[in-house]
mmCIF file with all atom_site columns, C-alpha atoms in Angstrom:
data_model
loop_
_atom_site.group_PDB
_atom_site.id
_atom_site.type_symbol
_atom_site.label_atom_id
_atom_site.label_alt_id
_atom_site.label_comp_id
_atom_site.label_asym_id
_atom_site.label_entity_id
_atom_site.label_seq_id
_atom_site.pdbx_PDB_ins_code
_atom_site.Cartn_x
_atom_site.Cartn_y
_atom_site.Cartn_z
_atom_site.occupancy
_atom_site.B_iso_or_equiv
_atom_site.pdbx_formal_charge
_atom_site.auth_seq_id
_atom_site.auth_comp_id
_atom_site.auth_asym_id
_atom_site.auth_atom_id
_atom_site.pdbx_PDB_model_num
ATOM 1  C CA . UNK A 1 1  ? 32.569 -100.603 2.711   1.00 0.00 ? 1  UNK A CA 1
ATOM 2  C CA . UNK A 1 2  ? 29.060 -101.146 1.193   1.00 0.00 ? 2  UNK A CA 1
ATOM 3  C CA . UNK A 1 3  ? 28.672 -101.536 -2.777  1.00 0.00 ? 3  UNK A CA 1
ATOM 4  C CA . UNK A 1 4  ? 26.127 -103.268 -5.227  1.00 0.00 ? 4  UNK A CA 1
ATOM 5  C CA . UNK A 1 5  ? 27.240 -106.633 -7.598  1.00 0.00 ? 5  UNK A CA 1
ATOM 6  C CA . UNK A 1 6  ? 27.402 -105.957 -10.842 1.00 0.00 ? 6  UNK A CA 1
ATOM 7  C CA . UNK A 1 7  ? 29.297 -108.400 -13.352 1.00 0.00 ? 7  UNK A CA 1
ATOM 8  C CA . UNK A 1 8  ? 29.656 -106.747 -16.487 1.00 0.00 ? 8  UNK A CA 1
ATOM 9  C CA . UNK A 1 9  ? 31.497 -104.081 -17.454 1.00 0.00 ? 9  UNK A CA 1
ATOM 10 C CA . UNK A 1 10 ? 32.642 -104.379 -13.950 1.00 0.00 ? 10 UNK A CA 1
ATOM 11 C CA . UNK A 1 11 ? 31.718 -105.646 -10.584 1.00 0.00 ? 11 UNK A CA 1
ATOM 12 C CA . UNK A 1 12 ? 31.427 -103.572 -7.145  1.00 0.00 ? 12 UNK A CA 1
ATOM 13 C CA . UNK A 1 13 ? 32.638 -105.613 -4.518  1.00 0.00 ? 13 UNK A CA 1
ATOM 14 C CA . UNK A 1 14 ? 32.850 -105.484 -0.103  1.00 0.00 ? 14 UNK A CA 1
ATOM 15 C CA . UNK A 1 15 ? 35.255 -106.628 2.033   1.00 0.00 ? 15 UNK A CA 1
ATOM 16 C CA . UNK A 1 16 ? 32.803 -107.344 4.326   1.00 0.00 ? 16 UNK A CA 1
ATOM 17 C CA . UNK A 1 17 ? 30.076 -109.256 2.983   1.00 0.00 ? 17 UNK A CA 1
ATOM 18 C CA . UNK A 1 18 ? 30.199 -113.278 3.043   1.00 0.00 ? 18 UNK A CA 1
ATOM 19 C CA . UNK A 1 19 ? 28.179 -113.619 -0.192  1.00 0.00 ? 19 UNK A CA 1
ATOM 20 C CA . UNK A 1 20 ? 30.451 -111.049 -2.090  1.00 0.00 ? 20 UNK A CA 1
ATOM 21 C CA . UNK A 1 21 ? 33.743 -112.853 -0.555  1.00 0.00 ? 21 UNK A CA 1
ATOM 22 C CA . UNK A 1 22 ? 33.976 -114.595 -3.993  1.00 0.00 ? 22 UNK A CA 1
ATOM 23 C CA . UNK A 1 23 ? 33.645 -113.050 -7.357  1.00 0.00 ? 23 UNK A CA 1
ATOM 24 C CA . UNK A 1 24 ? 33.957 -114.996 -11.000 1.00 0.00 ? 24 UNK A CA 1
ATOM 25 C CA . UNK A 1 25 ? 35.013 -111.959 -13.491 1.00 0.00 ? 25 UNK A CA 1
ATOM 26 C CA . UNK A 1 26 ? 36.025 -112.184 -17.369 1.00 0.00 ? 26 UNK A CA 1
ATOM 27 C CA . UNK A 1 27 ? 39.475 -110.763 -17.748 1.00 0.00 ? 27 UNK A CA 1
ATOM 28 C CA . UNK A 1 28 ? 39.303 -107.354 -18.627 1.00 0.00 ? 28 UNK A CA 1
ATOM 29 C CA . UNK A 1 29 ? 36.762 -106.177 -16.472 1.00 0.00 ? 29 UNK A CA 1
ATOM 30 C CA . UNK A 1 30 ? 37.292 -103.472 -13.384 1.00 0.00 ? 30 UNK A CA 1
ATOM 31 C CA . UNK A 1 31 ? 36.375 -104.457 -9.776  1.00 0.00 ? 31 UNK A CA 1
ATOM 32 C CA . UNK A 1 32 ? 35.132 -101.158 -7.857  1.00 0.00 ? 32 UNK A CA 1
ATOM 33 C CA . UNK A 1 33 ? 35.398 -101.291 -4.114  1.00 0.00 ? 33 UNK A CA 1
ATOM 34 C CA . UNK A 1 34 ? 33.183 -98.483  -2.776  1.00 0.00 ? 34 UNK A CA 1
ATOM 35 C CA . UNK A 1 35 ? 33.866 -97.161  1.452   1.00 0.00 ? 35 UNK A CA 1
ATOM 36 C CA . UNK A 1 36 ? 30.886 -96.078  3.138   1.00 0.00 ? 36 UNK A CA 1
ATOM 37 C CA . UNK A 1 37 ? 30.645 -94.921  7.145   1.00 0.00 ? 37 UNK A CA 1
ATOM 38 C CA . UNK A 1 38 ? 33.233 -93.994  8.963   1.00 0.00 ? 38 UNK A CA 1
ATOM 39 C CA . UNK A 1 39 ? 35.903 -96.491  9.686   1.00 0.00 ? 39 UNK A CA 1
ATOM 40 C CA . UNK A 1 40 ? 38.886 -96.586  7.508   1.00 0.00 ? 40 UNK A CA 1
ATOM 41 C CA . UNK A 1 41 ? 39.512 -99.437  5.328   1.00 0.00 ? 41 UNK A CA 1
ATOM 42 C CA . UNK A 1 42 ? 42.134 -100.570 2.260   1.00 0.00 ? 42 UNK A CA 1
ATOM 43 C CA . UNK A 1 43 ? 42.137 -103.288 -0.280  1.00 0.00 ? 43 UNK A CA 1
ATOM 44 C CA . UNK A 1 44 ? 46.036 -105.140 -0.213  1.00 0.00 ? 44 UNK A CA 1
ATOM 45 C CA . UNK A 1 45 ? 46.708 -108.733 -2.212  1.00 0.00 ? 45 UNK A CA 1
ATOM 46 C CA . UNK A 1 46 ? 47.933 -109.184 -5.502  1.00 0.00 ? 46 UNK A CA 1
ATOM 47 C CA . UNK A 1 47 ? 47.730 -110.100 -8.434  1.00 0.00 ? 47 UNK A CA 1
ATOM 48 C CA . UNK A 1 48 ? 50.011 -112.322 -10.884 1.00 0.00 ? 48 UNK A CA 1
ATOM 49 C CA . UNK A 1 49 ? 52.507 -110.875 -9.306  1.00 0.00 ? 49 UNK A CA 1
ATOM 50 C CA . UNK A 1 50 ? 51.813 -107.248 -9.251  1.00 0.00 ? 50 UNK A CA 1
ATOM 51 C CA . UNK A 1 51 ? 51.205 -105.914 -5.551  1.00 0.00 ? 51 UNK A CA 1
ATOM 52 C CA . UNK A 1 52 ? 48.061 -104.261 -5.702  1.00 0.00 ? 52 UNK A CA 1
ATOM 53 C CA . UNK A 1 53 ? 47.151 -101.564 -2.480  1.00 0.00 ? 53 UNK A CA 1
ATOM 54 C CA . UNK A 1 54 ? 44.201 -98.471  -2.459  1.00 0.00 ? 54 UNK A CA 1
ATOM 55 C CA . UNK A 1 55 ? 44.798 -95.388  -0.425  1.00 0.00 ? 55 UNK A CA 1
ATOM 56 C CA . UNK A 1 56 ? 43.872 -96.272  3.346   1.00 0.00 ? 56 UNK A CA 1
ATOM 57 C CA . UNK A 1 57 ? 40.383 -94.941  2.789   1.00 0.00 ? 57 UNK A CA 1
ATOM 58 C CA . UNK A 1 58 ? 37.857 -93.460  5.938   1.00 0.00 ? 58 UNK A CA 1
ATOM 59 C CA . UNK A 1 59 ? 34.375 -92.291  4.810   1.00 0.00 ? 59 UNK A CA 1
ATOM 60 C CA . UNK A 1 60 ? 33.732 -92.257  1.269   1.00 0.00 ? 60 UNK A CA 1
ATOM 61 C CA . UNK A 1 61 ? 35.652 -93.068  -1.445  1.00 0.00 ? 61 UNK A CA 1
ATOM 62 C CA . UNK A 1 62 ? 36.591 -95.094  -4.007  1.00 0.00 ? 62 UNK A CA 1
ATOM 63 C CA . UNK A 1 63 ? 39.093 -97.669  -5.580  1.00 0.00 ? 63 UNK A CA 1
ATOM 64 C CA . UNK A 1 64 ? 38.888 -99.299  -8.948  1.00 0.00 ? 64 UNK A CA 1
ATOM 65 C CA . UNK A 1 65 ? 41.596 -101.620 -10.254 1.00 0.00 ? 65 UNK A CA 1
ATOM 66 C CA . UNK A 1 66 ? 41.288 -103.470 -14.392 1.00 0.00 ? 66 UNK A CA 1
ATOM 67 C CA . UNK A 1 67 ? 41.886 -107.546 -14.602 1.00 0.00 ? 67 UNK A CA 1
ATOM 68 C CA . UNK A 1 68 ? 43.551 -107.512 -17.934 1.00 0.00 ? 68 UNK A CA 1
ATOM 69 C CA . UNK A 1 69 ? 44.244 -110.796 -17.646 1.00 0.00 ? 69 UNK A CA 1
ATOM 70 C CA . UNK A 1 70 ? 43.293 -114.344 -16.302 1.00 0.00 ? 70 UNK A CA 1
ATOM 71 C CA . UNK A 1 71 ? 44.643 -115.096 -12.706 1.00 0.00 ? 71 UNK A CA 1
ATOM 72 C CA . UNK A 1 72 ? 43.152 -115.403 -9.019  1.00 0.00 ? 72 UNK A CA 1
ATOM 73 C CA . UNK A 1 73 ? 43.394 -112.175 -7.181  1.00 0.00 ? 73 UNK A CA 1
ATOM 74 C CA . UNK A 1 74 ? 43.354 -112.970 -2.914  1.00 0.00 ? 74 UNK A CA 1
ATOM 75 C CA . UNK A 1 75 ? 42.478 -109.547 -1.260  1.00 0.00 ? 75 UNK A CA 1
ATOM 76 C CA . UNK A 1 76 ? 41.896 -108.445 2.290   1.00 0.00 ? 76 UNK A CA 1
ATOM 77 C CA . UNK A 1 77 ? 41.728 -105.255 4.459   1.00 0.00 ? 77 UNK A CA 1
ATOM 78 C CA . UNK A 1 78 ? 45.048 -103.655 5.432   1.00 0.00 ? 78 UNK A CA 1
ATOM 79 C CA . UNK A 1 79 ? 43.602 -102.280 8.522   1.00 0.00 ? 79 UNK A CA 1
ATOM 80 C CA . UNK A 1 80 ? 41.282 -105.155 9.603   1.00 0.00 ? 80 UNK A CA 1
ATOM 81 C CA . UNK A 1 81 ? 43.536 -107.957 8.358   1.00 0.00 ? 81 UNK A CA 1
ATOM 82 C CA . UNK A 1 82 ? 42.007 -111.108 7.219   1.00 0.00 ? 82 UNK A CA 1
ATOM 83 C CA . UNK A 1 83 ? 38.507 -110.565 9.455   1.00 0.00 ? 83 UNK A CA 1
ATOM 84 C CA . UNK A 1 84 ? 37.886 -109.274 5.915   1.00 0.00 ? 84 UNK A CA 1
ATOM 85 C CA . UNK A 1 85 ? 39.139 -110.613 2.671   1.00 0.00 ? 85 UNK A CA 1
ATOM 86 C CA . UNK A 1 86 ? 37.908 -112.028 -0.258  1.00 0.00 ? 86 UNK A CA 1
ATOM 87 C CA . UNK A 1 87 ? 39.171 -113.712 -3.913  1.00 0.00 ? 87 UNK A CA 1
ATOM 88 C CA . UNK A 1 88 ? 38.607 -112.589 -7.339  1.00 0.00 ? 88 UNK A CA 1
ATOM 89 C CA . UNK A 1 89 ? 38.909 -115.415 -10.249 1.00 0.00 ? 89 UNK A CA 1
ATOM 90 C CA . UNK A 1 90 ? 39.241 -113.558 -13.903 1.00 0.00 ? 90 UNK A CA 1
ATOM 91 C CA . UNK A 1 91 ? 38.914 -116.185 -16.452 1.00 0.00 ? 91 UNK A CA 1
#
């Protein structure tokens, strides 16, 4: 998955990239995860206390989830496990 940063209204974020592993967001913004290529990948963690999961993704595609609120969100890759992962702080 390959995607651009971009903090407000909303950030694009990788599961794969060291520098976007960590993301500071104001609550009420959307995170958008963008797949490129061809191997599959899905974002799994959650979220004060609501499970979030995208569709197990191969190619392109898309998945956008809102941070109503304030909270630390701890996501990795449901196919590639914790080799990718990263955290999401909403203030």
């Amino acid at each position: 998955m390959t995607a651009s940063r971009i903090l407000h209204p909303g950030l694009r974020a990788k599961l794969m990239s060291a520098d976007e592993a960590a993301a500071l967001i104001p609550a009420g913004a959307n995170v958008t995860w963008n797949w490129t290529g061809s191997n599959p990948h899905q974002v799994v963690g959650s979220f004060n206390g609501q499970e979030v999961s995208s569709p197990k993704l191969t190619g392109t595609g898309v998945f956008l989830f809102n941070f109503a609120s304030s909270g630390v969100f701890e996501y990795h890759c449901g196919v590639h496990g914790d080799a990718m992962n990263g955290t999401i702080t909403v203030q």
